[in-house]
Amino acid sequence: MESADKNIQEGDLQDRVIKEYHSDLGVTAPQVVRLPGFRMQSGYELPEMDVSYLTLGQLSARKDNVVLVCHALSGDAHVAGLHPRTGRPGWWDFHVGPGKAVDTNRFYVICANVLGGCGGSTGPSSINPATGKPYGTEFPPVTIRDMVRAQVALLDYLGIEKIFCAIGGSMGGMQALVWATDYPERIHTCVPIATCMAHSAMQIAFNEIGRQAIMTDPHWHGGFYYDKPTRPEHGLAVARMVGHVTYLSEYSMHKKFGRNLQRPPQPEDLFPEFFSVESYLQHQGESFVKRFDPNSYLYITKALDRFDLLENRPVREVFKPVKARFLVISFESDWLYPPAQSRELVKHLKRSNLQVTYLNLNTPYGHDSFLIKNPEFSRAVSQFLAVVYRNMLNK
């Protein structure tokens, strides 16, 4: 267990038990709504779609204070507060809550599990109404735009016509960008964090390693493993281990682990040295498989790799209808989504005469910098949202 006052320097709160952790939000429970037929970008029509979502704060009388938090690959709707079943904090509890970066005293926060996920929204593990069995790999390919359109359907159901802000890191940043370009009349502010307009070859390569680890696991069974006694957990664990390395930085790994040994050699060890970093990665993999579906990992990483904000269209055409104001944030030590990708986005936004503030924060903890306790990051988001919201109200 980790102490609650320790400055945790790698993300995902969902994969740890933190001793005596306190959330100002208390226990928070996502809910699920079933929506009618949903046509996907591929042309496939889902006969019905479940969307798991969590709301925090109070919706203003004018419904003008909605902040949509978009989650990354391993996230879900439980953005903040303590989970009613596990007691673990939401994945962004450091930054969402009363007086925090996304202040629930001011904003009405909505977070929905993405389409294709496994946190309550429809995905490969969901029951196909036509067969009465889980979709498995018969589930249609999912795109980032499909995820956003599912969020739009949820907001329509909730009677919310416009959001004040879409914010998210990594894959969440991609969703926020699609909100700005595809639904310009429905969004006021966009905060993409540690993200890109399209994956590079290196980003695709790391995801492919993870997918191959899952698909070559003998328990994968072509994606139809739900009625089997064992899932492809080893493959998913390896995929998570590879991914987790990319979320950190050389500095953070050296500082936390160095070449420290986890324990003295044991007689049964194949090799005498068992490094702390090896133990850590194994723990990350073992924790992840308890809460994530291998097929969802395949589908979501492929959606990431297929994402292209421009989709072969001229830059001017894509950004011409955009009306949102932007805060773009990157991290100097992030080698998975390097600052150069954010600067490319900022360049196009400025050339399109859009209002944009760009911050490249010199935090040493890699891609996970947006998930950890990070006062500089939290302060920047808090001040930006407060100023822009106040200016909007004063117009």
XYZ file of N, CA and C in Angstrom, residues 96-228:
399
model
N -9.946 16.564 -10.402
C -11.383 16.835 -10.515
C -12.016 16.774 -9.130
N -12.666 17.857 -8.743
C -13.316 17.896 -7.437
C -13.425 19.320 -6.936
N -13.950 19.520 -5.750
C -14.108 20.872 -5.205
C -12.768 21.593 -5.081
N -12.661 22.750 -5.736
C -11.458 23.553 -5.668
C -10.280 23.029 -6.456
N -10.468 21.954 -7.223
C -9.365 21.381 -7.998
C -9.340 21.971 -9.406
N -8.467 21.457 -10.250
C -8.296 22.013 -11.596
C -9.627 22.102 -12.331
N -10.371 21.029 -12.342
C -11.738 21.037 -12.865
C -12.641 21.087 -11.637
N -13.051 22.284 -11.296
C -13.691 22.579 -10.013
C -15.175 22.214 -10.045
N -15.544 21.200 -9.278
C -16.944 20.771 -9.265
C -17.841 21.724 -8.476
N -17.255 22.707 -7.812
C -18.070 23.772 -7.209
C -18.557 24.755 -8.268
N -17.861 24.774 -9.407
C -18.200 25.703 -10.483
C -18.777 24.983 -11.696
N -18.242 23.810 -12.002
C -18.593 23.133 -13.245
C -19.387 21.848 -12.998
N -20.196 21.519 -14.005
C -20.933 20.255 -14.027
C -20.128 19.296 -14.896
N -19.499 18.341 -14.269
C -18.564 17.455 -14.950
C -19.276 16.185 -15.405
N -19.026 15.825 -16.654
C -19.541 14.571 -17.209
C -18.365 13.784 -17.761
N -18.306 12.516 -17.434
C -17.300 11.627 -18.020
C -17.993 10.334 -18.414
N -17.792 9.900 -19.658
C -18.439 8.688 -20.167
C -17.390 7.686 -20.621
N -17.615 6.431 -20.321
C -16.773 5.367 -20.853
C -16.957 5.304 -22.361
N -15.854 5.181 -23.091
C -15.927 5.244 -24.549
C -16.619 4.016 -25.134
N -17.227 4.215 -26.290
C -17.744 3.114 -27.082
C -16.576 2.192 -27.436
N -16.770 0.896 -27.251
C -15.694 -0.065 -27.469
C -14.949 -0.414 -26.201
N -15.258 0.312 -25.114
C -14.591 0.070 -23.844
C -15.199 -1.098 -23.087
N -14.792 -1.221 -21.830
C -15.270 -2.341 -21.010
C -15.647 -1.867 -19.617
N -15.976 -0.572 -19.514
C -16.354 0.000 -18.237
C -17.836 0.292 -18.137
N -18.641 -0.478 -18.837
C -20.087 -0.300 -18.787
C -20.700 0.147 -20.093
N -19.896 0.731 -20.990
C -20.393 1.099 -22.317
C -20.287 -0.094 -23.257
N -21.056 -0.048 -24.330
C -21.072 -1.161 -25.272
C -19.703 -1.357 -25.911
N -19.262 -2.603 -25.930
C -17.969 -2.958 -26.502
C -17.940 -4.430 -26.845
N -16.776 -4.971 -27.160
C -16.673 -6.376 -27.565
C -17.184 -7.373 -26.527
N -17.110 -7.011 -25.239
C -17.575 -7.936 -24.197
C -19.078 -7.849 -23.954
N -19.751 -6.901 -24.616
C -21.198 -6.740 -24.445
C -21.961 -7.838 -25.188
N -23.185 -8.053 -24.759
C -24.024 -9.070 -25.400
C -24.578 -8.531 -26.714
N -24.388 -9.301 -27.770
C -24.966 -8.987 -29.070
C -26.434 -9.425 -29.051
N -27.380 -8.488 -29.169
C -28.802 -8.864 -29.105
C -29.198 -9.901 -30.148
N -28.463 -9.932 -31.262
C -28.822 -10.858 -32.337
C -28.455 -12.302 -32.010
N -27.457 -12.498 -31.142
C -26.987 -13.854 -30.850
C -27.158 -14.256 -29.391
N -27.318 -13.260 -28.524
C -27.392 -13.556 -27.097
C -26.047 -13.878 -26.482
N -24.979 -13.682 -27.243
C -23.620 -13.955 -26.765
C -22.770 -12.688 -26.899
N -21.641 -12.620 -26.199
C -20.763 -11.457 -26.359
C -20.330 -11.282 -27.813
N -20.203 -10.025 -28.223
C -19.787 -9.737 -29.593
C -18.436 -10.365 -29.916
N -17.480 -10.269 -28.997
C -16.125 -10.683 -29.318
C -15.602 -9.873 -30.487
N -14.895 -10.526 -31.384
C -14.338 -9.821 -32.537
C -15.349 -9.645 -33.664
N -16.609 -9.998 -33.432
C -17.672 -9.616 -34.363
C -18.111 -8.172 -34.129
N -17.611 -7.566 -33.065
C -17.910 -6.158 -32.820
C -17.259 -5.330 -33.923
N -17.960 -4.323 -34.448
C -17.403 -3.536 -35.554
C -16.232 -2.669 -35.103
N -15.339 -2.324 -36.023
C -14.231 -1.431 -35.679
C -14.746 -0.100 -35.134
N -14.035 0.426 -34.160
C -14.420 1.675 -33.510
C -13.418 2.763 -33.875
N -13.911 3.981 -34.054
C -13.039 5.122 -34.311
C -13.189 6.143 -33.184
N -12.237 7.067 -33.120
C -12.332 8.148 -32.143
C -13.596 8.961 -32.397
N -13.941 9.150 -33.652
C -15.169 9.893 -33.969
C -16.415 9.136 -33.519
N -16.385 7.814 -33.578
C -17.497 7.036 -33.023
C -17.643 7.308 -31.528
N -16.517 7.353 -30.831
C -16.545 7.621 -29.390
C -17.179 8.976 -29.101
N -16.803 9.980 -29.893
C -17.346 11.322 -29.689
C -18.831 11.358 -30.030
N -19.222 10.699 -31.097
C -20.635 10.677 -31.469
C -21.474 9.980 -30.399
N -20.905 8.993 -29.731
C -21.610 8.358 -28.613
C -21.781 9.347 -27.462
N -20.767 10.184 -27.234
C -20.879 11.230 -26.208
C -21.951 12.246 -26.587
N -22.008 12.590 -27.861
C -23.044 13.509 -28.336
C -24.429 12.913 -28.084
N -24.577 11.626 -28.374
C -25.867 10.960 -28.136
C -26.230 10.995 -26.656
N -25.238 10.819 -25.793
C -25.487 10.891 -24.353
C -25.944 12.288 -23.949
N -25.259 13.316 -24.444
C -25.631 14.684 -24.094
C -27.018 15.034 -24.625
N -27.347 14.541 -25.809
C -28.706 14.749 -26.326
C -29.729 14.124 -25.377
N -29.428 12.933 -24.916
C -30.318 12.255 -23.964
C -30.463 13.063 -22.672
N -29.373 13.694 -22.240
C -29.384 14.480 -21.004
C -29.959 15.880 -21.203
N -30.266 16.228 -22.452
C -30.835 17.542 -22.735
C -29.829 18.670 -22.690
N -28.577 18.356 -22.988
C -27.511 19.359 -22.972
C -27.105 19.670 -24.407
N -27.331 20.900 -24.829
C -27.071 21.289 -26.209
C -25.624 21.709 -26.442
N -24.988 22.280 -25.426
C -23.641 22.812 -25.613
C -22.811 22.574 -24.363
N -21.528 22.282 -24.571
C -20.627 22.114 -23.441
C -19.692 23.316 -23.358
N -19.343 23.679 -22.138
C -18.367 24.751 -21.969
C -16.987 24.283 -22.401
N -16.628 23.055 -22.046
C -15.272 22.587 -22.328
C -15.243 21.084 -22.541
N -14.407 20.660 -23.495
C -14.009 19.259 -23.619
C -12.530 19.193 -23.285
N -12.171 18.336 -22.348
C -10.796 18.248 -21.876
C -10.390 16.794 -21.755
N -9.143 16.496 -22.094
C -8.670 15.127 -21.944
C -7.219 15.006 -22.334
N -6.572 13.988 -21.798
C -5.186 13.709 -22.127
C -5.052 12.475 -22.983
N -4.041 12.462 -23.841
C -3.755 11.309 -24.680
C -4.947 11.036 -25.604
N -5.563 9.869 -25.538
C -6.745 9.604 -26.359
C -7.873 10.565 -26.025
N -7.944 11.002 -24.770
C -8.947 11.993 -24.395
C -8.753 13.300 -25.123
N -7.496 13.661 -25.389
C -7.216 14.869 -26.156
C -7.687 14.756 -27.590
N -7.576 13.564 -28.168
C -8.082 13.349 -29.522
C -9.589 13.571 -29.567
N -10.289 13.049 -28.564
C -11.739 13.241 -28.511
C -12.089 14.724 -28.385
N -11.341 15.434 -27.553
C -11.590 16.871 -27.383
C -11.410 17.615 -28.700
N -10.398 17.232 -29.476
C -10.162 17.873 -30.772
C -11.310 17.605 -31.739
N -11.828 16.385 -31.735
C -12.957 16.062 -32.616
C -14.181 16.878 -32.222
N -14.386 17.081 -30.930
C -15.479 17.956 -30.498
C -15.327 19.340 -31.122
N -14.127 19.864 -31.113
C -13.905 21.221 -31.622
C -14.102 21.317 -33.128
N -13.662 20.303 -33.874
C -13.732 20.372 -35.333
C -15.067 19.907 -35.895
N -15.665 18.901 -35.265
C -16.881 18.297 -35.811
C -18.170 18.870 -35.225
N -18.072 19.493 -34.055
C -19.257 20.059 -33.391
C -18.962 21.478 -32.904
N -18.557 22.352 -33.825
C -18.109 23.699 -33.426
C -19.175 24.528 -32.725
N -20.442 24.260 -33.018
C -21.522 25.036 -32.398
C -21.863 24.540 -30.995
N -21.254 23.423 -30.602
C -21.642 22.815 -29.328
C -20.534 22.862 -28.278
N -19.461 23.572 -28.550
C -18.337 23.607 -27.615
C -17.739 25.009 -27.568
N -17.403 25.464 -26.367
C -16.832 26.801 -26.176
C -15.314 26.759 -26.005
N -14.807 25.729 -25.334
C -13.394 25.658 -24.979
C -12.891 24.235 -25.154
N -11.649 24.109 -25.621
C -11.063 22.794 -25.870
C -9.688 22.729 -25.211
N -9.453 21.678 -24.412
C -8.165 21.520 -23.724
C -7.587 20.140 -24.043
N -6.854 20.020 -25.158
C -6.181 18.762 -25.483
C -4.818 18.701 -24.788
N -4.545 17.597 -24.120
C -3.354 17.449 -23.287
C -2.538 16.245 -23.757
N -1.252 16.468 -24.009
C -0.341 15.371 -24.347
C -0.941 14.463 -25.413
N -1.283 15.064 -26.543
C -1.959 14.307 -27.589
C -1.394 14.686 -28.950
N -2.078 14.290 -30.012
C -1.587 14.556 -31.362
C -2.753 14.585 -32.339
N -2.462 15.020 -33.553
C -3.463 15.035 -34.614
C -3.534 13.695 -35.339
N -2.465 12.908 -35.247
C -2.426 11.570 -35.847
C -1.214 10.845 -35.281
N -1.357 9.553 -35.068
C -0.260 8.768 -34.515
C 0.918 8.676 -35.475
N 2.103 8.688 -34.907
C 3.324 8.466 -35.673
C 3.551 6.965 -35.832
N 4.533 6.611 -36.662
C 4.872 5.199 -36.846
C 5.308 4.572 -35.526
N 6.043 5.318 -34.696
C 6.501 4.773 -33.420
C 5.325 4.489 -32.486
N 4.372 5.404 -32.448
C 3.207 5.199 -31.587
C 2.399 3.986 -32.034
N 2.244 3.840 -33.336
C 1.549 2.668 -33.872
C 2.314 1.392 -33.530
N 3.642 1.453 -33.621
C 4.471 0.273 -33.372
C 4.303 -0.251 -31.949
N 4.327 0.631 -30.975
C 4.152 0.181 -29.589
C 2.780 -0.465 -29.389
N 1.752 0.109 -29.986
C 0.420 -0.486 -29.864
C 0.350 -1.855 -30.528
N 1.039 -2.000 -31.654
C 1.016 -3.285 -32.354
C 1.699 -4.372 -31.527
N 2.762 -4.020 -30.826
C 3.402 -5.003 -29.937
C 2.392 -5.500 -28.907
N 1.641 -4.571 -28.334
C 0.628 -4.954 -27.355
C -0.451 -5.835 -27.949
N -0.899 -5.475 -29.149
C -1.945 -6.291 -29.791
C -1.435 -7.700 -30.090
N -0.202 -7.801 -30.577
C 0.348 -9.119 -30.884
C 0.506 -9.966 -29.630
N 0.854 -9.322 -28.517
C 0.972 -10.065 -27.259
C -0.359 -10.712 -26.895
N -1.446 -9.998 -27.129
C -2.780 -10.527 -26.819
C -3.188 -11.599 -27.821
N -3.030 -11.305 -29.103
C -3.545 -12.213 -30.135
C -2.727 -13.488 -30.260
N -1.489 -13.496 -29.775
C -0.688 -14.724 -29.803
C -0.788 -15.502 -28.493
N -1.513 -14.965 -27.533
C -1.792 -15.713 -26.305
C -2.706 -16.890 -26.674
N -2.345 -18.113 -26.309
C -3.171 -19.274 -26.701
C -4.595 -19.232 -26.159
N -4.853 -18.372 -25.198
C -6.201 -18.273 -24.631
C -7.047 -17.191 -25.309
N -6.531 -16.590 -26.368
C -7.308 -15.539 -27.039
C -8.470 -16.125 -27.842
N -8.251 -17.248 -28.504
C -9.294 -17.964 -29.260
C -9.972 -17.058 -30.294
N -9.180 -16.248 -30.976
C -9.740 -15.382 -32.010
C -10.669 -14.313 -31.478
N -10.617 -14.073 -30.182
C -11.464 -13.057 -29.561
C -12.728 -13.617 -28.933
N -12.952 -14.928 -29.065
C -14.158 -15.554 -28.505
C -13.772 -16.415 -27.291
N -13.354 -15.728 -26.251
C -12.866 -16.403 -25.049
C -13.802 -16.229 -23.852
N -14.928 -15.564 -24.059
C -15.776 -15.207 -22.919
C -16.420 -16.411 -22.244
N -16.608 -17.498 -22.980
C -17.182 -18.703 -22.374
C -16.103 -19.723 -22.022
N -14.842 -19.294 -22.096
C -13.727 -20.178 -21.765
C -13.328 -19.987 -20.303
